[in-house]
Amino acid sequence: MSLRLGDIAPNFQADTTQGSIDFHEWLGDSWGLLFSHPADFTPVCTTELGKTALLKGEFEKRGVKPIAVSVDSLDSHNKWIPDIEEINGVTMNFPIIADEERNVATLYDMIHPNASEKATVRSVFVIGPDKKIKLTLTYPASTGRNFLEILRVIDSLQLTSNYSVATPADWKEGDDTIVVPSISTADAIVKFPKGVKEVKPYLRYTPQPNK
Ligand code: BEZ
């Protein structure tokens, strides 16, 4: 059965380009971003891994550890990394899991046989410090993911978890946020000293609390 939001992200042991890991131990108290790649030496993946390496500082700021998975060998990953670095002008600064046996791909339902029997789709799992799955995304092999969107969603998830606010359609950093429905307007006025604007009893805006 596929994994759902709120499920515990399954643990696994794996070899990676930065050594062997136990996934939950490796995550520690951090947030995690686990994302799959159809195969090594493929064009879209090469750009995605470079982009993630370029954004490492942004992930760090948010306490997120990125980790990629590809169903090829460690040897193949290590031969591919110089290409990723050369093409994107970066140093690879996060691990790629060697998943030749497809253990992680199977555990996380990353192979969709009607799309491809062998290669994974582009899955994304954002995992919270409680090891629960907070977000899943599935892209086809031919579409590179938008990593700025992934950062935007992580910002929204962290605002909800830290301040009990939600984010409206197309929200971006600095825009007003929405008071979650479980908080009454009377309580919201106390909790959000920057102000609460009630458009409807169920739609209350407040300025981004951490700005
Ligand atoms: C890839 O780069 O992984 C890819 C590109 C087009 C179609 C399928 C895969």
PDB file of C-alpha atoms and ligand atoms in Angstrom:
ATOM      1  CA  MET A   1       0.000   0.000   0.000  1.00  0.00           C
ATOM      2  CA  SER A   2       1.266   3.457  -0.748  1.00  0.00           C
ATOM      3  CA  LEU A   3       2.449   5.755   2.005  1.00  0.00           C
ATOM      4  CA  ARG A   4       0.131   8.485   3.205  1.00  0.00           C
ATOM      5  CA  LEU A   5       0.592  11.802   4.948  1.00  0.00           C
ATOM      6  CA  GLY A   6       0.986  11.283   8.679  1.00  0.00           C
ATOM      7  CA  ASP A   7       2.479   7.784   8.267  1.00  0.00           C
ATOM      8  CA  ILE A   8       5.877   7.119   9.813  1.00  0.00           C
ATOM      9  CA  ALA A   9       8.493   7.246   7.050  1.00  0.00           C
ATOM     10  CA  PRO A  10       9.734   3.637   6.839  1.00  0.00           C
ATOM     11  CA  ASN A  11      13.237   3.126   8.169  1.00  0.00           C
ATOM     12  CA  PHE A  12      15.957   1.398   6.141  1.00  0.00           C
ATOM     13  CA  GLN A  13      19.694   0.793   6.055  1.00  0.00           C
ATOM     14  CA  ALA A  14      21.522   1.703   2.859  1.00  0.00           C
ATOM     15  CA  ASP A  15      24.874   2.454   1.290  1.00  0.00           C
ATOM     16  CA  THR A  16      25.196   6.030   0.101  1.00  0.00           C
ATOM     17  CA  THR A  17      27.846   8.207  -1.503  1.00  0.00           C
ATOM     18  CA  GLN A  18      28.545   9.512   2.012  1.00  0.00           C
ATOM     19  CA  GLY A  19      28.761   6.112   3.743  1.00  0.00           C
ATOM     20  CA  SER A  20      26.323   3.560   5.144  1.00  0.00           C
ATOM     21  CA  ILE A  21      23.301   4.919   6.978  1.00  0.00           C
ATOM     22  CA  ASP A  22      20.364   3.927   9.091  1.00  0.00           C
ATOM     23  CA  PHE A  23      17.816   6.385   7.696  1.00  0.00           C
ATOM     24  CA  HIS A  24      16.132   7.348  10.981  1.00  0.00           C
ATOM     25  CA  GLU A  25      19.483   7.736  12.745  1.00  0.00           C
ATOM     26  CA  TRP A  26      20.788   9.797   9.839  1.00  0.00           C
ATOM     27  CA  LEU A  27      17.731  12.089  10.052  1.00  0.00           C
ATOM     28  CA  GLY A  28      18.185  12.606  13.799  1.00  0.00           C
ATOM     29  CA  ASP A  29      15.995  15.554  14.855  1.00  0.00           C
ATOM     30  CA  SER A  30      16.095  17.188  11.412  1.00  0.00           C
ATOM     31  CA  TRP A  31      13.491  17.469   8.722  1.00  0.00           C
ATOM     32  CA  GLY A  32      14.251  15.259   5.712  1.00  0.00           C
ATOM     33  CA  LEU A  33      13.794  15.461   1.960  1.00  0.00           C
ATOM     34  CA  LEU A  34      13.938  12.020   0.311  1.00  0.00           C
ATOM     35  CA  PHE A  35      13.630  12.183  -3.468  1.00  0.00           C
ATOM     36  CA  SER A  36      14.027   9.566  -6.171  1.00  0.00           C
ATOM     37  CA  HIS A  37      15.710   9.588  -9.577  1.00  0.00           C
ATOM     38  CA  PRO A  38      14.907   7.239 -12.455  1.00  0.00           C
ATOM     39  CA  ALA A  39      18.564   6.367 -13.121  1.00  0.00           C
ATOM     40  CA  ASP A  40      22.148   7.625 -13.123  1.00  0.00           C
ATOM     41  CA  PHE A  41      23.582   9.459 -16.146  1.00  0.00           C
ATOM     42  CA  THR A  42      20.167  10.779 -17.179  1.00  0.00           C
ATOM     43  CA  PRO A  43      19.738  14.399 -18.211  1.00  0.00           C
ATOM     44  CA  VAL A  44      16.904  15.640 -16.008  1.00  0.00           C
ATOM     45  CA  CYS A  45      18.350  14.004 -12.865  1.00  0.00           C
ATOM     46  CA  THR A  46      21.712  15.617 -13.499  1.00  0.00           C
ATOM     47  CA  THR A  47      20.089  19.061 -13.382  1.00  0.00           C
ATOM     48  CA  GLU A  48      17.971  18.200 -10.319  1.00  0.00           C
ATOM     49  CA  LEU A  49      20.864  16.951  -8.221  1.00  0.00           C
ATOM     50  CA  GLY A  50      22.898  20.026  -9.148  1.00  0.00           C
ATOM     51  CA  LYS A  51      20.022  22.314  -8.202  1.00  0.00           C
ATOM     52  CA  THR A  52      19.627  20.621  -4.822  1.00  0.00           C
ATOM     53  CA  ALA A  53      23.362  20.986  -4.156  1.00  0.00           C
ATOM     54  CA  LEU A  54      23.137  24.689  -5.080  1.00  0.00           C
ATOM     55  CA  LEU A  55      20.234  25.130  -2.640  1.00  0.00           C
ATOM     56  CA  LYS A  56      21.920  23.246   0.225  1.00  0.00           C
ATOM     57  CA  GLY A  57      22.240  26.472   2.259  1.00  0.00           C
ATOM     58  CA  GLU A  58      18.483  27.070   1.906  1.00  0.00           C
ATOM     59  CA  PHE A  59      17.732  23.539   3.118  1.00  0.00           C
ATOM     60  CA  GLU A  60      20.167  23.984   6.020  1.00  0.00           C
ATOM     61  CA  LYS A  61      18.487  27.249   7.075  1.00  0.00           C
ATOM     62  CA  ARG A  62      15.257  25.296   7.431  1.00  0.00           C
ATOM     63  CA  GLY A  63      16.882  22.350   9.227  1.00  0.00           C
ATOM     64  CA  VAL A  64      16.239  19.995   6.289  1.00  0.00           C
ATOM     65  CA  LYS A  65      18.621  17.204   5.222  1.00  0.00           C
ATOM     66  CA  PRO A  66      18.263  16.260   1.536  1.00  0.00           C
ATOM     67  CA  ILE A  67      18.977  12.700   0.373  1.00  0.00           C
ATOM     68  CA  ALA A  68      18.500  11.320  -3.140  1.00  0.00           C
ATOM     69  CA  VAL A  69      17.872   7.727  -4.167  1.00  0.00           C
ATOM     70  CA  SER A  70      18.662   6.107  -7.494  1.00  0.00           C
ATOM     71  CA  VAL A  71      18.415   2.415  -8.362  1.00  0.00           C
ATOM     72  CA  ASP A  72      22.020   2.185  -9.515  1.00  0.00           C
ATOM     73  CA  SER A  73      25.212   1.087  -7.786  1.00  0.00           C
ATOM     74  CA  LEU A  74      27.510   3.118  -5.568  1.00  0.00           C
ATOM     75  CA  ASP A  75      30.199   2.764  -8.194  1.00  0.00           C
ATOM     76  CA  SER A  76      27.871   4.217 -10.825  1.00  0.00           C
ATOM     77  CA  HIS A  77      26.856   7.112  -8.524  1.00  0.00           C
ATOM     78  CA  ASN A  78      30.516   7.904  -7.849  1.00  0.00           C
ATOM     79  CA  LYS A  79      31.267   7.968 -11.575  1.00  0.00           C
ATOM     80  CA  TRP A  80      28.272  10.247 -12.221  1.00  0.00           C
ATOM     81  CA  ILE A  81      29.049  12.824  -9.502  1.00  0.00           C
ATOM     82  CA  PRO A  82      31.889  14.561 -11.428  1.00  0.00           C
ATOM     83  CA  ASP A  83      29.416  15.205 -14.289  1.00  0.00           C
ATOM     84  CA  ILE A  84      26.853  16.679 -11.881  1.00  0.00           C
ATOM     85  CA  GLU A  85      29.535  18.918 -10.380  1.00  0.00           C
ATOM     86  CA  GLU A  86      30.939  20.015 -13.734  1.00  0.00           C
ATOM     87  CA  ILE A  87      27.590  20.742 -15.397  1.00  0.00           C
ATOM     88  CA  ASN A  88      26.080  22.623 -12.463  1.00  0.00           C
ATOM     89  CA  GLY A  89      29.241  24.257 -11.102  1.00  0.00           C
ATOM     90  CA  VAL A  90      28.698  22.760  -7.641  1.00  0.00           C
ATOM     91  CA  THR A  91      30.236  20.327  -5.191  1.00  0.00           C
ATOM     92  CA  MET A  92      27.913  17.448  -4.322  1.00  0.00           C
ATOM     93  CA  ASN A  93      27.114  18.087  -0.675  1.00  0.00           C
ATOM     94  CA  PHE A  94      24.427  15.541   0.207  1.00  0.00           C
ATOM     95  CA  PRO A  95      24.193  11.739  -0.131  1.00  0.00           C
ATOM     96  CA  ILE A  96      22.794   9.645  -2.967  1.00  0.00           C
ATOM     97  CA  ILE A  97      21.514   6.230  -1.887  1.00  0.00           C
ATOM     98  CA  ALA A  98      22.657   3.228  -3.941  1.00  0.00           C
ATOM     99  CA  ASP A  99      19.445   1.239  -4.287  1.00  0.00           C
ATOM    100  CA  GLU A 100      20.403  -1.493  -6.755  1.00  0.00           C
ATOM    101  CA  GLU A 101      18.156  -4.002  -4.978  1.00  0.00           C
ATOM    102  CA  ARG A 102      15.294  -1.468  -5.091  1.00  0.00           C
ATOM    103  CA  ASN A 103      14.734  -1.819  -1.333  1.00  0.00           C
ATOM    104  CA  VAL A 104      14.058   1.870  -0.751  1.00  0.00           C
ATOM    105  CA  ALA A 105      12.194   2.242  -4.050  1.00  0.00           C
ATOM    106  CA  THR A 106       9.869  -0.619  -3.040  1.00  0.00           C
ATOM    107  CA  LEU A 107       9.430   0.547   0.556  1.00  0.00           C
ATOM    108  CA  TYR A 108       8.398   3.998  -0.655  1.00  0.00           C
ATOM    109  CA  ASP A 109       6.406   2.773  -3.702  1.00  0.00           C
ATOM    110  CA  MET A 110       8.640   4.715  -6.090  1.00  0.00           C
ATOM    111  CA  ILE A 111       8.282   2.276  -8.987  1.00  0.00           C
ATOM    112  CA  HIS A 112       5.037   2.717 -10.877  1.00  0.00           C
ATOM    113  CA  PRO A 113       5.046  -0.252 -13.269  1.00  0.00           C
ATOM    114  CA  ASN A 114       2.615   1.281 -15.743  1.00  0.00           C
ATOM    115  CA  ALA A 115       5.013   4.206 -16.166  1.00  0.00           C
ATOM    116  CA  SER A 116       8.210   2.099 -16.123  1.00  0.00           C
ATOM    117  CA  GLU A 117       8.912  -1.468 -14.980  1.00  0.00           C
ATOM    118  CA  LYS A 118      12.423  -0.672 -13.824  1.00  0.00           C
ATOM    119  CA  ALA A 119      13.043   3.011 -13.225  1.00  0.00           C
ATOM    120  CA  THR A 120      11.513   4.993 -10.369  1.00  0.00           C
ATOM    121  CA  VAL A 121       9.246   7.949 -10.931  1.00  0.00           C
ATOM    122  CA  ARG A 122      10.311  11.272  -9.391  1.00  0.00           C
ATOM    123  CA  SER A 123       8.955  10.891  -5.857  1.00  0.00           C
ATOM    124  CA  VAL A 124       9.368  13.481  -3.122  1.00  0.00           C
ATOM    125  CA  PHE A 125       8.859  12.832   0.585  1.00  0.00           C
ATOM    126  CA  VAL A 126       9.197  15.622   3.122  1.00  0.00           C
ATOM    127  CA  ILE A 127       9.604  14.080   6.570  1.00  0.00           C
ATOM    128  CA  GLY A 128       9.193  15.959   9.853  1.00  0.00           C
ATOM    129  CA  PRO A 129      11.393  15.686  12.960  1.00  0.00           C
ATOM    130  CA  ASP A 130       8.756  13.253  14.321  1.00  0.00           C
ATOM    131  CA  LYS A 131       9.620  10.978  11.325  1.00  0.00           C
ATOM    132  CA  LYS A 132       6.120  11.433   9.927  1.00  0.00           C
ATOM    133  CA  ILE A 133       5.511  12.086   6.239  1.00  0.00           C
ATOM    134  CA  LYS A 134       4.398  15.693   5.777  1.00  0.00           C
ATOM    135  CA  LEU A 135       4.301  15.924   1.987  1.00  0.00           C
ATOM    136  CA  THR A 136       4.414  13.618  -1.014  1.00  0.00           C
ATOM    137  CA  LEU A 137       4.798  14.619  -4.652  1.00  0.00           C
ATOM    138  CA  THR A 138       5.040  12.401  -7.732  1.00  0.00           C
ATOM    139  CA  TYR A 139       6.400  13.688 -11.024  1.00  0.00           C
ATOM    140  CA  PRO A 140       6.981  11.725 -14.216  1.00  0.00           C
ATOM    141  CA  ALA A 141      10.540  10.964 -15.298  1.00  0.00           C
ATOM    142  CA  SER A 142      10.407  13.587 -18.034  1.00  0.00           C
ATOM    143  CA  THR A 143       9.587  16.559 -15.769  1.00  0.00           C
ATOM    144  CA  GLY A 144      12.232  18.039 -13.500  1.00  0.00           C
ATOM    145  CA  ARG A 145      10.927  19.157 -10.126  1.00  0.00           C
ATOM    146  CA  ASN A 146      10.703  22.767  -8.988  1.00  0.00           C
ATOM    147  CA  PHE A 147      13.000  22.907  -5.957  1.00  0.00           C
ATOM    148  CA  LEU A 148      11.935  26.443  -5.089  1.00  0.00           C
ATOM    149  CA  GLU A 149       8.390  25.068  -4.773  1.00  0.00           C
ATOM    150  CA  ILE A 150       9.698  22.343  -2.476  1.00  0.00           C
ATOM    151  CA  LEU A 151      11.313  25.041  -0.286  1.00  0.00           C
ATOM    152  CA  ARG A 152       8.057  27.025  -0.353  1.00  0.00           C
ATOM    153  CA  VAL A 153       6.068  24.011   0.851  1.00  0.00           C
ATOM    154  CA  ILE A 154       8.613  23.344   3.592  1.00  0.00           C
ATOM    155  CA  ASP A 155       8.208  26.973   4.731  1.00  0.00           C
ATOM    156  CA  SER A 156       4.445  26.469   4.861  1.00  0.00           C
ATOM    157  CA  LEU A 157       4.771  23.163   6.748  1.00  0.00           C
ATOM    158  CA  GLN A 158       7.107  24.746   9.286  1.00  0.00           C
ATOM    159  CA  LEU A 159       4.804  27.757   9.775  1.00  0.00           C
ATOM    160  CA  THR A 160       1.929  25.375  10.524  1.00  0.00           C
ATOM    161  CA  SER A 161       4.009  23.317  12.886  1.00  0.00           C
ATOM    162  CA  ASN A 162       5.549  26.300  14.735  1.00  0.00           C
ATOM    163  CA  TYR A 163       2.777  28.921  14.677  1.00  0.00           C
ATOM    164  CA  SER A 164      -0.570  27.193  13.897  1.00  0.00           C
ATOM    165  CA  VAL A 165      -1.069  29.096  10.661  1.00  0.00           C
ATOM    166  CA  ALA A 166      -1.886  27.768   7.202  1.00  0.00           C
ATOM    167  CA  THR A 167      -0.962  29.372   3.888  1.00  0.00           C
ATOM    168  CA  PRO A 168      -3.337  30.458   1.106  1.00  0.00           C
ATOM    169  CA  ALA A 169      -3.154  29.695  -2.611  1.00  0.00           C
ATOM    170  CA  ASP A 170       0.101  30.854  -4.188  1.00  0.00           C
ATOM    171  CA  TRP A 171       1.420  32.031  -0.804  1.00  0.00           C
ATOM    172  CA  LYS A 172       4.991  33.203  -0.793  1.00  0.00           C
ATOM    173  CA  GLU A 173       7.400  34.276   1.942  1.00  0.00           C
ATOM    174  CA  GLY A 174       6.163  37.532   3.539  1.00  0.00           C
ATOM    175  CA  ASP A 175       2.511  37.233   2.462  1.00  0.00           C
ATOM    176  CA  ASP A 176      -0.287  37.067   5.004  1.00  0.00           C
ATOM    177  CA  THR A 177      -1.065  33.632   6.424  1.00  0.00           C
ATOM    178  CA  ILE A 178      -4.339  32.036   7.547  1.00  0.00           C
ATOM    179  CA  VAL A 179      -5.290  31.210  11.126  1.00  0.00           C
ATOM    180  CA  VAL A 180      -5.962  27.452  11.301  1.00  0.00           C
ATOM    181  CA  PRO A 181      -9.661  26.582  11.732  1.00  0.00           C
ATOM    182  CA  SER A 182      -9.102  24.962  15.153  1.00  0.00           C
ATOM    183  CA  ILE A 183      -8.334  28.388  16.716  1.00  0.00           C
ATOM    184  CA  SER A 184     -11.290  30.673  17.477  1.00  0.00           C
ATOM    185  CA  THR A 185     -11.114  34.289  16.336  1.00  0.00           C
ATOM    186  CA  ALA A 186     -11.118  35.444  19.992  1.00  0.00           C
ATOM    187  CA  ASP A 187      -8.095  33.205  20.734  1.00  0.00           C
ATOM    188  CA  ALA A 188      -6.408  34.222  17.468  1.00  0.00           C
ATOM    189  CA  ILE A 189      -6.517  37.910  18.452  1.00  0.00           C
ATOM    190  CA  VAL A 190      -4.545  37.042  21.588  1.00  0.00           C
ATOM    191  CA  LYS A 191      -2.174  34.602  19.868  1.00  0.00           C
ATOM    192  CA  PHE A 192      -1.324  36.804  16.872  1.00  0.00           C
ATOM    193  CA  PRO A 193      -0.426  40.298  18.163  1.00  0.00           C
ATOM    194  CA  LYS A 194       0.309  41.560  14.624  1.00  0.00           C
ATOM    195  CA  GLY A 195      -3.437  41.506  13.985  1.00  0.00           C
ATOM    196  CA  VAL A 196      -6.204  39.271  12.678  1.00  0.00           C
ATOM    197  CA  LYS A 197      -8.380  40.256   9.728  1.00  0.00           C
ATOM    198  CA  GLU A 198     -11.656  38.320   9.638  1.00  0.00           C
ATOM    199  CA  VAL A 199     -12.953  38.085   6.069  1.00  0.00           C
ATOM    200  CA  LYS A 200     -15.416  35.331   6.990  1.00  0.00           C
ATOM    201  CA  PRO A 201     -15.752  33.565  10.344  1.00  0.00           C
ATOM    202  CA  TYR A 202     -13.781  30.694   8.772  1.00  0.00           C
ATOM    203  CA  LEU A 203     -11.223  32.832   6.882  1.00  0.00           C
ATOM    204  CA  ARG A 204      -8.964  34.873   9.153  1.00  0.00           C
ATOM    205  CA  TYR A 205      -5.708  36.337   7.884  1.00  0.00           C
ATOM    206  CA  THR A 206      -2.730  37.286  10.023  1.00  0.00           C
ATOM    207  CA  PRO A 207       0.689  38.606   8.972  1.00  0.00           C
ATOM    208  CA  GLN A 208       3.381  35.915   8.706  1.00  0.00           C
ATOM    209  CA  PRO A 209       4.215  35.355  12.416  1.00  0.00           C
ATOM    210  CA  ASN A 210       7.990  34.890  12.009  1.00  0.00           C
ATOM    211  CA  LYS A 211       8.620  37.997   9.858  1.00  0.00           C
TER     212      LYS A 211
HETATM  213  C1  BEZ B   1      15.620  11.632 -17.420  1.00  0.00           C
HETATM  214  O1  BEZ B   1      16.416  12.520 -17.590  1.00  0.00           O
HETATM  215  O2  BEZ B   1      15.654  10.912 -16.423  1.00  0.00           O
HETATM  216  C2  BEZ B   1      14.540  11.392 -18.426  1.00  0.00           C
HETATM  217  C3  BEZ B   1      14.311  12.318 -19.412  1.00  0.00           C
HETATM  218  C4  BEZ B   1      13.282  12.096 -20.327  1.00  0.00           C
HETATM  219  C5  BEZ B   1      12.504  10.971 -20.238  1.00  0.00           C
HETATM  220  C6  BEZ B   1      12.746  10.051 -19.225  1.00  0.00           C
HETATM  221  C7  BEZ B   1      13.768  10.261 -18.317  1.00  0.00           C
END
